[in-house]
Short mmCIF file of C-alpha atoms and ligand atoms in Angstrom, two decimals:
data_model
loop_
_atom_site.label_atom_id
_atom_site.label_comp_id
_atom_site.label_asym_id
_atom_site.label_seq_id
_atom_site.Cartn_x
_atom_site.Cartn_y
_atom_site.Cartn_z
CA MET A 1367 35.59 -4.86 -24.10
CA GLY A 1368 36.32 -2.75 -21.03
CA ASN A 1369 32.76 -1.67 -20.22
CA ASN A 1370 30.80 -4.36 -22.03
CA PRO A 1371 29.11 -6.58 -19.43
CA ASN A 1372 28.54 -9.29 -22.04
CA VAL A 1373 32.20 -10.01 -22.42
CA GLN A 1374 34.00 -12.00 -19.76
CA LEU A 1375 37.66 -12.38 -19.12
CA VAL A 1376 38.55 -16.00 -18.40
CA LEU A 1377 42.00 -16.73 -17.11
CA ASN A 1378 43.62 -19.72 -18.71
CA GLN A 1379 45.19 -21.54 -15.81
CA MET A 1380 46.77 -24.23 -18.02
CA THR A 1381 46.31 -26.96 -15.47
CA HIS A 1382 45.27 -29.65 -17.94
CA ASP A 1383 46.73 -28.75 -21.28
CA ASP A 1384 49.66 -30.46 -22.83
CA ASN A 1385 52.13 -27.67 -23.49
CA HIS A 1386 53.36 -27.13 -19.93
CA ASP A 1387 56.68 -25.92 -21.17
CA THR A 1388 55.04 -22.73 -22.47
CA ASP A 1389 52.88 -21.97 -19.41
CA ALA A 1390 54.91 -18.97 -18.41
CA GLY A 1391 53.98 -16.99 -21.49
CA ASP A 1392 50.24 -17.76 -21.52
CA VAL A 1393 47.77 -14.89 -21.46
CA GLY A 1394 44.07 -14.72 -20.62
CA VAL A 1395 41.47 -15.86 -23.15
CA VAL A 1396 38.45 -13.68 -23.88
CA LEU A 1397 35.19 -15.57 -24.41
CA GLU A 1398 31.77 -14.27 -25.33
CA LYS A 1399 29.55 -14.85 -22.32
CA ALA A 1400 26.39 -16.90 -22.80
CA LYS A 1401 23.03 -15.09 -22.77
CA PRO A 1402 22.14 -13.83 -19.29
CA GLN A 1403 20.56 -16.71 -17.39
CA LEU A 1404 17.73 -14.76 -15.77
CA LYS A 1405 14.90 -13.30 -17.84
CA LYS A 1406 12.51 -10.72 -16.49
CA PRO A 1407 9.21 -12.50 -15.76
CA SER A 1408 6.40 -11.78 -18.22
CA PHE A 1409 3.01 -10.58 -17.10
CA TYR A 1410 -0.32 -10.84 -18.82
CA GLN A 1411 -3.28 -8.49 -18.64
CA VAL A 1412 -6.88 -9.62 -18.53
CA VAL A 1413 -8.82 -7.29 -20.85
CA VAL A 1414 -12.60 -7.04 -20.42
CA LEU A 1415 -14.58 -6.11 -23.52
CA ASN A 1416 -17.73 -4.08 -24.01
CA ASP A 1417 -20.95 -5.45 -25.45
CA ASP A 1418 -24.47 -4.07 -25.80
CA TYR A 1419 -26.29 -6.52 -23.52
CA THR A 1420 -24.42 -7.31 -20.30
CA PRO A 1421 -25.88 -5.19 -17.47
CA MET A 1422 -23.52 -2.64 -15.95
CA ASP A 1423 -24.08 -3.89 -12.43
CA PHE A 1424 -23.12 -7.43 -13.49
CA VAL A 1425 -19.79 -6.17 -14.87
CA VAL A 1426 -19.14 -4.27 -11.64
CA GLU A 1427 -19.83 -7.48 -9.70
CA VAL A 1428 -17.39 -9.41 -11.93
CA LEU A 1429 -14.67 -6.81 -11.42
CA GLU A 1430 -15.18 -6.94 -7.65
CA GLN A 1431 -15.31 -10.73 -7.41
CA PHE A 1432 -12.64 -11.84 -9.84
CA PHE A 1433 -10.25 -8.89 -9.79
CA ALA A 1434 -10.57 -7.76 -6.18
CA LEU A 1435 -11.52 -4.21 -7.10
CA GLY A 1436 -13.44 -2.02 -4.67
CA ILE A 1437 -16.83 -0.78 -5.78
CA GLU A 1438 -15.57 2.65 -6.83
CA GLN A 1439 -12.68 1.35 -8.92
CA ALA A 1440 -14.86 -1.42 -10.35
CA THR A 1441 -17.42 1.19 -11.41
CA GLN A 1442 -14.70 3.33 -13.03
CA VAL A 1443 -13.28 0.37 -14.94
CA MET A 1444 -16.77 -0.71 -16.07
CA LEU A 1445 -17.46 2.82 -17.37
CA THR A 1446 -14.10 2.86 -19.18
CA ILE A 1447 -15.08 -0.40 -20.91
CA HIS A 1448 -18.54 0.97 -21.72
CA HIS A 1449 -17.14 4.17 -23.28
CA GLN A 1450 -13.86 2.99 -24.78
CA GLY A 1451 -14.66 -0.62 -25.66
CA ARG A 1452 -12.18 -2.31 -23.34
CA ALA A 1453 -10.10 -1.95 -20.18
CA VAL A 1454 -7.49 -3.92 -18.26
CA ALA A 1455 -9.08 -5.54 -15.22
CA GLY A 1456 -5.87 -7.01 -13.77
CA VAL A 1457 -2.30 -8.10 -14.47
CA TYR A 1458 -1.00 -11.56 -13.51
CA PRO A 1459 1.39 -14.35 -14.45
CA LYS A 1460 0.17 -16.13 -17.59
CA ASP A 1461 -1.56 -19.15 -16.03
CA ILE A 1462 -3.43 -17.04 -13.48
CA ALA A 1463 -4.54 -14.53 -16.15
CA GLU A 1464 -5.87 -17.35 -18.35
CA THR A 1465 -7.68 -18.99 -15.45
CA LYS A 1466 -9.36 -15.73 -14.44
CA ALA A 1467 -10.42 -14.96 -18.01
CA GLN A 1468 -12.03 -18.41 -18.32
CA GLN A 1469 -13.70 -18.08 -14.91
CA VAL A 1470 -15.23 -14.74 -15.95
CA ILE A 1471 -16.54 -16.17 -19.22
CA ASP A 1472 -17.96 -19.23 -17.45
CA PHE A 1473 -19.63 -17.03 -14.81
CA ALA A 1474 -21.12 -14.74 -17.48
CA ARG A 1475 -22.48 -17.67 -19.51
CA HIS A 1476 -23.91 -19.25 -16.38
CA ASN A 1477 -25.86 -15.99 -15.94
CA GLN A 1478 -26.84 -15.77 -19.65
CA HIS A 1479 -24.68 -12.71 -20.39
CA PRO A 1480 -22.42 -12.39 -23.46
CA LEU A 1481 -19.58 -10.68 -21.57
CA LEU A 1482 -16.15 -11.44 -23.06
CA CYS A 1483 -12.60 -10.98 -21.92
CA CYS A 1484 -9.20 -11.94 -23.28
CA VAL A 1485 -5.58 -12.21 -22.18
CA GLU A 1486 -2.78 -10.15 -23.72
CA LYS A 1487 0.92 -10.10 -22.95
CA LYS A 1488 1.72 -6.92 -21.06
CA PRO A 1489 4.14 -4.82 -23.07
CA ASP A 1490 7.59 -4.82 -21.37
N1 TYC B 401 -22.41 -1.64 -22.63
C1 TYC B 401 -23.15 -2.35 -21.58
C2 TYC B 401 -24.51 -1.73 -21.42
O1 TYC B 401 -24.76 -0.63 -21.91
C3 TYC B 401 -22.39 -2.31 -20.25
C4 TYC B 401 -21.10 -3.06 -20.27
C5 TYC B 401 -20.01 -2.52 -19.65
C6 TYC B 401 -21.01 -4.32 -20.88
C7 TYC B 401 -18.80 -3.21 -19.62
C8 TYC B 401 -19.81 -5.02 -20.87
O2 TYC B 401 -17.54 -5.15 -20.20
C9 TYC B 401 -18.72 -4.46 -20.24
N2 TYC B 401 -25.40 -2.43 -20.72
#
């Protein structure tokens, strides 16, 4: 128990139990602590996918507009998608990642391009 942070020593103060005559000999009680209350927040990555039809300059524009990339980084990410099939455009809390992915798809369809993206949980 000594170094295990998941075990907590709880002193039994015996203020409300019914065997007051034996208080003097009482010892501490060891309880298993509940699961830690705070979880690390999860993040989600928006992954942009390659296709054969969406123009390169349109993808660069998407990466600039929706993921706040500068033109050089946007161009690099677009070329990674073109050559490797996919790349992470940005990492966000879940609701923001899903909103951005839908905004990109809506924008692409509005411009008659088949560009696709998806959201994946970022590995911890
Ligand atoms: N492969 C496309 C082309 O040759 C370019 C492209 C890049 C499309 C990235 C989608 O996410 C994409 N026109």
